[in-house]
Tab-separated table of C-alpha atoms and ligand atoms in Angstrom:
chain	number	residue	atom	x	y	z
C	1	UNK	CA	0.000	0.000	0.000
C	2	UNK	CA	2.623	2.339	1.133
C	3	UNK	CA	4.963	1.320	-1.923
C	4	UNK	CA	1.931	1.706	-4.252
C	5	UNK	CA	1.606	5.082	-3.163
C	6	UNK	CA	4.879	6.367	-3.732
C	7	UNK	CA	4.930	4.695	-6.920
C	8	UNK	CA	2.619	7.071	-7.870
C	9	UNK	CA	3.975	9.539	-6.541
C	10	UNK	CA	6.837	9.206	-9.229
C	11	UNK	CA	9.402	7.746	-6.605
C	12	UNK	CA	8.991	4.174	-4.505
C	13	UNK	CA	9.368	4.913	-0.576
C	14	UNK	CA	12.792	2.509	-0.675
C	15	UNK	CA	14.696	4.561	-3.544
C	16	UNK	CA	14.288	7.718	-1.556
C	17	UNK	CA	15.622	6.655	1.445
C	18	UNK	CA	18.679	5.064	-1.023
C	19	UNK	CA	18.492	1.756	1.039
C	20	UNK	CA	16.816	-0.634	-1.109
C	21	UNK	CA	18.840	-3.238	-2.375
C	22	UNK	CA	18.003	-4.170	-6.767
C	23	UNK	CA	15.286	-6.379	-6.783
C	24	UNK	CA	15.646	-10.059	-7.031
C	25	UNK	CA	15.114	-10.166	-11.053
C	26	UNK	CA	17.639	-8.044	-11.748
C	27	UNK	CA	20.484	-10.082	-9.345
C	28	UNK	CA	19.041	-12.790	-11.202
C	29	UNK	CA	19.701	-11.458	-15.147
C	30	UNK	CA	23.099	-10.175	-13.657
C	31	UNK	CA	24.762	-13.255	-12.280
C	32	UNK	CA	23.081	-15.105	-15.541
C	33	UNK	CA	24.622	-12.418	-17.680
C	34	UNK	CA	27.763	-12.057	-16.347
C	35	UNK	CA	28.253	-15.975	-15.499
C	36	UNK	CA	27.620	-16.462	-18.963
C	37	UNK	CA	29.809	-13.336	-20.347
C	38	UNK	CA	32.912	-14.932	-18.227
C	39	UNK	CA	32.408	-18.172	-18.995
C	40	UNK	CA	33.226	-17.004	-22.752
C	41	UNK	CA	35.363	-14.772	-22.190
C	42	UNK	CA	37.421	-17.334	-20.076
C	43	UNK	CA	37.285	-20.245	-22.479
C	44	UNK	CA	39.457	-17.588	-24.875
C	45	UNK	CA	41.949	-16.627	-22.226
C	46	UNK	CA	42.500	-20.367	-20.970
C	47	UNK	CA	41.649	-23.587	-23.058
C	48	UNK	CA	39.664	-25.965	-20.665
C	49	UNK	CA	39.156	-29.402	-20.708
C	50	UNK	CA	36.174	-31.154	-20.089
C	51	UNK	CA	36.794	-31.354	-15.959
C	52	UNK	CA	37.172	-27.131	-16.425
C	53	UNK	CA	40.493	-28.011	-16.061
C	54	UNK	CA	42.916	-24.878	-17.598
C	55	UNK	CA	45.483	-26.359	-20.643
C	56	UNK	CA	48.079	-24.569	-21.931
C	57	UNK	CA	48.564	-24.494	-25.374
C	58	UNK	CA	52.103	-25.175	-27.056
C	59	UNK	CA	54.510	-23.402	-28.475
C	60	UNK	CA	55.655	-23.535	-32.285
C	61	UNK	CA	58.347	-21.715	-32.650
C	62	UNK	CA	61.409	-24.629	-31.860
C	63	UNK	CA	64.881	-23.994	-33.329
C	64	UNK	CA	68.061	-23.994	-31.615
C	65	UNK	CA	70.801	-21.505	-31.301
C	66	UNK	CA	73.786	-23.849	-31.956
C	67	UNK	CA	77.107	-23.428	-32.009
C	68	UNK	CA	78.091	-25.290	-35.318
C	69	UNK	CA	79.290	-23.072	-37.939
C	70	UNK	CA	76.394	-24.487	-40.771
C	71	UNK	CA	73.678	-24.181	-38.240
C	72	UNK	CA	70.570	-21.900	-40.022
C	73	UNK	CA	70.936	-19.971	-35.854
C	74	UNK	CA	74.723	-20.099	-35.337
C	75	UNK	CA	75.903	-18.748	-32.077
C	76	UNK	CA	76.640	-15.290	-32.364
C	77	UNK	CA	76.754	-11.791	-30.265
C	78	UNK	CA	74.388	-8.728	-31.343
C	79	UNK	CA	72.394	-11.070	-33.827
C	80	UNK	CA	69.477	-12.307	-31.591
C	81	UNK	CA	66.886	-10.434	-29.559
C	82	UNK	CA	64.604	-11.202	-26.490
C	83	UNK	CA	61.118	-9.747	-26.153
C	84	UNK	CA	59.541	-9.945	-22.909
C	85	UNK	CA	56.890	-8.612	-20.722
C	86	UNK	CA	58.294	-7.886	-17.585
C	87	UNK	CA	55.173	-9.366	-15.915
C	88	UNK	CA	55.546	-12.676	-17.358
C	89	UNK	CA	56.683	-15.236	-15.507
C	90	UNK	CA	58.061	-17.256	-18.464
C	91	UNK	CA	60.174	-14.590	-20.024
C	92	UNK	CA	61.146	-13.553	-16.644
C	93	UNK	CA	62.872	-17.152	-16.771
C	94	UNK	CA	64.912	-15.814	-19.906
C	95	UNK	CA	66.054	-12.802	-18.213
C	96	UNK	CA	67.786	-14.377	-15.312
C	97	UNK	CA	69.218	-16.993	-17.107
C	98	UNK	CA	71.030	-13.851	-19.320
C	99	UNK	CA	71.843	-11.920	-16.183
C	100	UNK	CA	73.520	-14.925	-14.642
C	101	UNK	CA	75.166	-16.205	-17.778
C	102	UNK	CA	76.279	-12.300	-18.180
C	103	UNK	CA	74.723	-12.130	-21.725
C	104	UNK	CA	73.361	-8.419	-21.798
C	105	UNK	CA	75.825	-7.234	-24.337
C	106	UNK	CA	75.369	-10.458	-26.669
C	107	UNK	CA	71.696	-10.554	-26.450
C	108	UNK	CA	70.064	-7.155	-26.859
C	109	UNK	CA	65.889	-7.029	-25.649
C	110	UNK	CA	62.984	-4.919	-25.327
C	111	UNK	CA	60.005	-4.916	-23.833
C	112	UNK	CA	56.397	-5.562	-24.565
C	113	UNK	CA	53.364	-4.171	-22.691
C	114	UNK	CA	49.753	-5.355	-22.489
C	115	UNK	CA	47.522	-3.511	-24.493
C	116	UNK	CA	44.739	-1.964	-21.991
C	117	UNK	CA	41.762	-3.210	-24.165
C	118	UNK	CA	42.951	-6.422	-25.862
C	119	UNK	CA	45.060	-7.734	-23.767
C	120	UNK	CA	48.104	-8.648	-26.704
C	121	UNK	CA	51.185	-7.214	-26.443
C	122	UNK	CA	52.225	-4.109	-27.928
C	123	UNK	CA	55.911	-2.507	-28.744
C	124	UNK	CA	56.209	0.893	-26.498
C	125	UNK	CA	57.860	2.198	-29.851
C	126	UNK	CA	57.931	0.096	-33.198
C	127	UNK	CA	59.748	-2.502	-33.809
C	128	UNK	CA	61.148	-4.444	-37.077
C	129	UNK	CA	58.047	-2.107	-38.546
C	130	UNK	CA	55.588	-3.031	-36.178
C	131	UNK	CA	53.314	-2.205	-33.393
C	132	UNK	CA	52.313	-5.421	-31.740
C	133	UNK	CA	53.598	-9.029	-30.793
C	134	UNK	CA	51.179	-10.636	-32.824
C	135	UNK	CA	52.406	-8.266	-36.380
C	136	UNK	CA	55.893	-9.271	-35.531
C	137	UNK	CA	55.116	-12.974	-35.613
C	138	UNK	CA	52.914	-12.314	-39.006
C	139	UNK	CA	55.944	-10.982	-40.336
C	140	UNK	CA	58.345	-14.342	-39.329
C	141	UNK	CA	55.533	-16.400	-40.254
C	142	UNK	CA	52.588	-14.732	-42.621
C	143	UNK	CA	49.279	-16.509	-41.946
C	144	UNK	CA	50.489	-17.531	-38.169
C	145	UNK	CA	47.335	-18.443	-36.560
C	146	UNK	CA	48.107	-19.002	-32.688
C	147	UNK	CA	49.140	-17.592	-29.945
C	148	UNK	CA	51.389	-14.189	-29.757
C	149	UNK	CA	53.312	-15.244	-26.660
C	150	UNK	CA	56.370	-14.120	-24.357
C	151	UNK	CA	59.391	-14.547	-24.659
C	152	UNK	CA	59.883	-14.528	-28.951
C	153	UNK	CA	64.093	-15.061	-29.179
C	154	UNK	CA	64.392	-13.284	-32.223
C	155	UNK	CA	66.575	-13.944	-35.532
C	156	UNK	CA	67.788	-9.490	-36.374
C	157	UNK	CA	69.418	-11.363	-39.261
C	158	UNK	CA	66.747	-13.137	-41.310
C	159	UNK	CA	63.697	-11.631	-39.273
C	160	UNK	CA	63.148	-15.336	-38.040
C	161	UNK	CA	61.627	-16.166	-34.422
C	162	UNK	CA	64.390	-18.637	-33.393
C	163	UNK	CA	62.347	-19.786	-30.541
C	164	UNK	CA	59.191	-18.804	-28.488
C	165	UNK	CA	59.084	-21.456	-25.300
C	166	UNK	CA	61.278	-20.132	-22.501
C	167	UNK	CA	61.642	-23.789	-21.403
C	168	UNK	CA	63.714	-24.565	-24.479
C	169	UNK	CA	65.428	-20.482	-24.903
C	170	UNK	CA	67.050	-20.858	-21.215
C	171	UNK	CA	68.805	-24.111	-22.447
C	172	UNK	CA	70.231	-22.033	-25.498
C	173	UNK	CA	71.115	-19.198	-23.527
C	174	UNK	CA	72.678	-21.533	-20.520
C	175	UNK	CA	75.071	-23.488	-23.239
C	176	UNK	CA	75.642	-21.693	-26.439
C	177	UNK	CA	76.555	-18.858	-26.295
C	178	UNK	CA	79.449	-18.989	-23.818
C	179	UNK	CA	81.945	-17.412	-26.377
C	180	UNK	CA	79.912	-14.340	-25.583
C	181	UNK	CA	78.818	-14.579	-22.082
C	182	UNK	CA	80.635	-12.444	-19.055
C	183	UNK	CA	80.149	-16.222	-16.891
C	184	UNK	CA	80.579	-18.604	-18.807
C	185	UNK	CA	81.976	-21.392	-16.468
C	186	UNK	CA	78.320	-21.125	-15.018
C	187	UNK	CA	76.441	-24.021	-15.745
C	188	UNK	CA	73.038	-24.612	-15.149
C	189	UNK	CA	72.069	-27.066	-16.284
C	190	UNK	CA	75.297	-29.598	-15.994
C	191	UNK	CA	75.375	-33.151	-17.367
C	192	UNK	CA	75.535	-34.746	-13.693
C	193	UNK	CA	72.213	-32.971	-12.770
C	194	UNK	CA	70.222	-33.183	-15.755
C	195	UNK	CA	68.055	-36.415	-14.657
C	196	UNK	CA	67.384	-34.607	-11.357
C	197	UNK	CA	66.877	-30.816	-13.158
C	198	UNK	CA	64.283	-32.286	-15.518
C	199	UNK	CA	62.562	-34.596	-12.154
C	200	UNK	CA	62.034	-31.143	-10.569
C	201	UNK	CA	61.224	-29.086	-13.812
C	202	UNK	CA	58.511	-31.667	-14.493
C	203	UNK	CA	57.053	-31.550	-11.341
C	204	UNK	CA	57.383	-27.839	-10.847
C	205	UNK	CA	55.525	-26.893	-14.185
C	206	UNK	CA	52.761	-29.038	-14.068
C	207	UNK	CA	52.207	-28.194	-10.020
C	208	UNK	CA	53.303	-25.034	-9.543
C	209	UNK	CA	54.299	-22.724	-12.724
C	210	UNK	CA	51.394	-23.890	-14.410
C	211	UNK	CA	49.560	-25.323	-11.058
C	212	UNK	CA	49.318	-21.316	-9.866
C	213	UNK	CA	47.512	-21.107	-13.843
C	214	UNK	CA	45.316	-24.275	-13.087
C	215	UNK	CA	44.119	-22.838	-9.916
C	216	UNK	CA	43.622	-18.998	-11.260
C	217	UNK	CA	41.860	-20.276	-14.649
C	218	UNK	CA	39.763	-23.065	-13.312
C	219	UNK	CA	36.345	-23.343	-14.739
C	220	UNK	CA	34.721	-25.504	-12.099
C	221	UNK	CA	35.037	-26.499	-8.176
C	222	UNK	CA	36.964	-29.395	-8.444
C	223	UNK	CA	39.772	-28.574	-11.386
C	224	UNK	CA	40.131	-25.519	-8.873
C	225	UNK	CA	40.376	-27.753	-5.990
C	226	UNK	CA	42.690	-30.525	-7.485
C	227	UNK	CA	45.422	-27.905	-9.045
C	228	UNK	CA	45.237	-25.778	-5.547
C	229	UNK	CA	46.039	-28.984	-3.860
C	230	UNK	CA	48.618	-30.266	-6.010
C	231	UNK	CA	50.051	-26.444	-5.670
C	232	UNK	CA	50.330	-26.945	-1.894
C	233	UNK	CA	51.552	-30.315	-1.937
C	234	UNK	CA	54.192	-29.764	-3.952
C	235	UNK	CA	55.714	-26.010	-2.009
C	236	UNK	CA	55.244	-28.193	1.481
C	237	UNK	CA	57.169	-30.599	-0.568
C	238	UNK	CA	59.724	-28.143	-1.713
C	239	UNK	CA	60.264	-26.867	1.309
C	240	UNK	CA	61.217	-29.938	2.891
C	241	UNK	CA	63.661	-30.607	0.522
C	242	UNK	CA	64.961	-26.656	1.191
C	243	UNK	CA	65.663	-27.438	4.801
C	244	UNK	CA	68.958	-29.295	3.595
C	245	UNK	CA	69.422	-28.400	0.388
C	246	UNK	CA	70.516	-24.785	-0.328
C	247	UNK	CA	68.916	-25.253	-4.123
C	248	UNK	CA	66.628	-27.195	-5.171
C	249	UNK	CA	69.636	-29.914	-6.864
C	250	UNK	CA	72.264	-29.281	-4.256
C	251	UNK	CA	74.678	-26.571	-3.750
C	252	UNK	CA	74.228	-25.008	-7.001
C	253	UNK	CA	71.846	-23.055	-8.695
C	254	UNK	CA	70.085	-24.901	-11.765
C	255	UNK	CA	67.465	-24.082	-14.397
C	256	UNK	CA	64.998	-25.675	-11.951
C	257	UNK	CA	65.877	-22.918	-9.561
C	258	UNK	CA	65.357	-20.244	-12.172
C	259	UNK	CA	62.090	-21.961	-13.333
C	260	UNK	CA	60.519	-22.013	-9.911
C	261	UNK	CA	62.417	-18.318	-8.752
C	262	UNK	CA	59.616	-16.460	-11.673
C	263	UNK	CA	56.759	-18.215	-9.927
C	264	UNK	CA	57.360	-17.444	-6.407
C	265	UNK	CA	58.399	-14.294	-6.902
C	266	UNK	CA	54.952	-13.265	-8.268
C	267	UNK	CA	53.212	-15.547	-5.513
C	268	UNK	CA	52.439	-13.004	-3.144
C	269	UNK	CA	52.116	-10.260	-5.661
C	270	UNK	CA	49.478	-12.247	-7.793
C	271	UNK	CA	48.699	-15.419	-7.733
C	272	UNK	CA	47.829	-15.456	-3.646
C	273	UNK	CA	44.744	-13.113	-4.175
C	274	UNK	CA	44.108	-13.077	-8.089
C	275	UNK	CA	44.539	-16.879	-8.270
C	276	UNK	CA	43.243	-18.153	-4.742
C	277	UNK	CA	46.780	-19.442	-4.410
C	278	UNK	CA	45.261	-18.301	-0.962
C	279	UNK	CA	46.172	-21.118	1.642
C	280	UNK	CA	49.757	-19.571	2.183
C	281	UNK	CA	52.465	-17.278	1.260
C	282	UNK	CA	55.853	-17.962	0.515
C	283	UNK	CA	57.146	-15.386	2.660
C	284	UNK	CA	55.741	-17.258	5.736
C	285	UNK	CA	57.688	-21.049	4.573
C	286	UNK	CA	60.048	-20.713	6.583
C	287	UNK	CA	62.386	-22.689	4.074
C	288	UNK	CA	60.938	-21.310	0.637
C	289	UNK	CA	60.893	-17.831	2.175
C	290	UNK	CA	64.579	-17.434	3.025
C	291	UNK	CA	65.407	-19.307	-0.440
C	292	UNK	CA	63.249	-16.270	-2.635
C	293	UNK	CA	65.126	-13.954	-0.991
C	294	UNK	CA	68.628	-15.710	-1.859
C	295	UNK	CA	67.934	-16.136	-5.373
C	296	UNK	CA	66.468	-12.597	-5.603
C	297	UNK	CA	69.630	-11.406	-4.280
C	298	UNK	CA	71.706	-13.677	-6.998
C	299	UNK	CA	74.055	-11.145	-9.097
C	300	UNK	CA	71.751	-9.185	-11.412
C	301	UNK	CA	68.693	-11.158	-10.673
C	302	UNK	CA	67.147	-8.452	-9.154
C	303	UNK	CA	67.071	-6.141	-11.930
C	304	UNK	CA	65.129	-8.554	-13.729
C	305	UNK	CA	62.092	-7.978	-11.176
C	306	UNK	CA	59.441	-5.539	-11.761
C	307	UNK	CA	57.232	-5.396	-8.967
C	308	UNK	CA	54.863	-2.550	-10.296
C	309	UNK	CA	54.319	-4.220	-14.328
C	310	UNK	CA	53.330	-7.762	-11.777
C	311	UNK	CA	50.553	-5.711	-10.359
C	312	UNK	CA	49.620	-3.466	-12.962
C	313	UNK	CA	49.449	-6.620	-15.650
C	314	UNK	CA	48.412	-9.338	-13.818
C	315	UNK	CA	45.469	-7.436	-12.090
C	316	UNK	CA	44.765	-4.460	-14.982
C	317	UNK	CA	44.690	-6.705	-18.176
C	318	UNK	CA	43.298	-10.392	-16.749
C	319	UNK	CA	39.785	-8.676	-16.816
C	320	UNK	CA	37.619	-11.977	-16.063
C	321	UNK	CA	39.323	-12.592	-13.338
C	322	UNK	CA	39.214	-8.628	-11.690
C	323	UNK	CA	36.644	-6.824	-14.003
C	324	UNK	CA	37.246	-3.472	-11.148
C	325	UNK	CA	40.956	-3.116	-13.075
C	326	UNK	CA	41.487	-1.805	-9.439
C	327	UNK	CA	45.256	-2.634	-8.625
C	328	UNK	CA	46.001	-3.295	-5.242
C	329	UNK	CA	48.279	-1.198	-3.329
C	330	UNK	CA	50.466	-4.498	-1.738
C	331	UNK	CA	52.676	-6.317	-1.255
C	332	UNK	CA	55.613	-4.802	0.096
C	333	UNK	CA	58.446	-6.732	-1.266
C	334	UNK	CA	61.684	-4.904	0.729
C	335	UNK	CA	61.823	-7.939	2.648
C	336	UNK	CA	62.940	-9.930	-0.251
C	337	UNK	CA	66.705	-7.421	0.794
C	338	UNK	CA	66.555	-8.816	4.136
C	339	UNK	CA	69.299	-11.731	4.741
C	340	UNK	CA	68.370	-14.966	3.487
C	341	UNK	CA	70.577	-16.987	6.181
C	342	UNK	CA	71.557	-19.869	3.236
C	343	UNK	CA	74.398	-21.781	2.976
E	401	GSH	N1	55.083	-21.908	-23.268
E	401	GSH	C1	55.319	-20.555	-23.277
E	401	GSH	C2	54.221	-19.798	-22.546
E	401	GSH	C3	54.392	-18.318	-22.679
E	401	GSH	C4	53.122	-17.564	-22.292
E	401	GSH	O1	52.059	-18.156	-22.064
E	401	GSH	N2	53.239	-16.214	-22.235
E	401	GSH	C5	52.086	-15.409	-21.940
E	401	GSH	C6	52.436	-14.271	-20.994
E	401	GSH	S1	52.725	-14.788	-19.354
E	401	GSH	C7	51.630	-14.700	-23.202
E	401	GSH	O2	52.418	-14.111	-23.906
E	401	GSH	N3	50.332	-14.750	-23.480
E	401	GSH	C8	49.743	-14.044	-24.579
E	401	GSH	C9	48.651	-14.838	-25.249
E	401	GSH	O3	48.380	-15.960	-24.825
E	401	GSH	O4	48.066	-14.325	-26.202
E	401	GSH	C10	56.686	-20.334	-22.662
E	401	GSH	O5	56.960	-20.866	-21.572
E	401	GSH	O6	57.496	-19.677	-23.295
């Protein structure tokens, strides 16, 4: 009665007071719109299978950099190029594997950005005559139908993309081109490890570099709920391992090392609130925390950390997963100078 009134008086009783929550219908059409909306939207972002499970697609670019003189890629300094993002976790892997190996001057890069709207990457100035990742890989390969991915290793020379899986660049970059590196005595990835590097690295990706991705792009309960405890198991499992061993393969840093350094260095940034990678930080393992902050404070590796392009990408451009764009203000990462107490 009251309500009727109002209504015609031109304004319901509720709206006036600015209390009244929408009504039911309209919750309704939202969640159905938007569940919908992000449903599609996510099924573009991350491949599912039929569990909702996220799977990543992979990579086609696969030559090698070798050092044999006939090789189509022959080792060589100033002739190949790195794009990154410096928010990507995978490229990241490339960039610490060419500050420790001391390959700055024999590797020249730049960096890509996410475009606000898209999402692809785009050149902050142009590059090779274009403006975005994905025109760069039309031009190595003209009719190129997937992905536009970080990191491209890039042929200057015949306008070629050598290599786009970081997995496979960090091996190139690790052994070939020691002729040009500042360190190259450094192995990471020596013959008497290898069996144990690739153990971990197959563990690490499926669980945690791309178990942080299962558990951010899951499309149902249970894909969510497997990957997030396959994500714990292995970090308690890690940092068991941690207690005695200063890296992950002994006394030594390895490629696993660098593999699992770009992951849980964006852990508390990203992954712990964007992802639901919620149960625990690193920072509080008491093993896993002290070992971030000694590979963070490896020669150079620092540098290769961008704490503000984590935040801004991960949370600005994965719009399904924060549709606000609002960045947070955290974490602060100084702790990550404190002293790691490894030996
Ligand atoms: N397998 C690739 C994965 C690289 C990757 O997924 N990069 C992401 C950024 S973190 C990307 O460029 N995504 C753009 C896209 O999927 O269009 C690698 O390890 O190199």
């Amino acid at each position: 009665m009251t309500e009727n009134k109002n209504l015609q008086s031109g304004m319901p009783k509720t709206q006036k007071k600015g209390k009244s929550l929408p009504p039911k219908l309209i919750i309704k059409l939202g969640k159905f719109v938007w569940t919908t909306l992000w449903h599609t939207m996510m099924s573009k972002i991350a491949p599912r299978n039929q569990s909702g499970e996220y799977i990543r697609p992979s990579s086609q670019f696969r030559n090698f950099i070798t050092t044999q003189a006939d090789s189509p890629y022959p080792a060589a300094a100033g002739r190949y190029h790195l794009y990154v993002g410096m928010s990507c976790p995978w490229a990241h892997r490339t960039l610490v594997v060419r500050a420790l190996k001391g390959l700055e001057e024999a590797i020249s890069m730049s960096v890509v950005s996410p475009d606000a709207t898209s999402g692809g990457w785009v050149f902050n100035d142009p590059e090779e005559g274009c403006y975005t990742l994905a025109d760069l890989y039309q031009l190595a390969n003209p009719g190129y139908s997937g992905r536009s991915t970080v990191p491209v290793l890039w042929d200057k020379q015949t306008k070629a993309i050598v290599n786009n899986e970081s997995a496979e660049i960090i091996v190139m970059l690790n052994s070939q081109l020691n002729e040009f590196a500042l360190n190259p005595t450094l192995d990471l990835y020596p013959q008497e490890l290898k069996e144990k590097i690739d153990w971990w690295n197959d563990r690490i990706y499926k669980n945690v570099n791309n178990g942080v991705y299962r558990c951010g792009f899951a499309q149902s309960q249970e894909a969510y709920n497997q990957a997030c405890e396959e994500l714990f198991t292995t970090l308690d499992e890690i940092d068991t391992v941690l207690e005695t061993n200063r890296y992950l393969c002994g006394n030594s840093v390895t490629l696993a090392d660098v593999r699992l350094f770009t992951t849980l260095f964006r852990f508390d940034i990203a992954y712990y609130g964007l992802f639901k990678c919620n149960r625990r930080r690193i920072k509080d393992y008491q093993n896993l925390g002290a070992y971030l902050r000694d590979m963070y404070q490896l020669k150079g590796v620092a540098d290769t950390c961008d704490l503000e392009s984590v935040k801004h990408d991960y949370y600005g451009s994965l719009f399904p997963l924060n549709p606000s764009g609002i960045i947070p203000a955290g974490p602060d990462i100084t702790y990550l100078l404190e002293p790691h107490g490894r030996v």
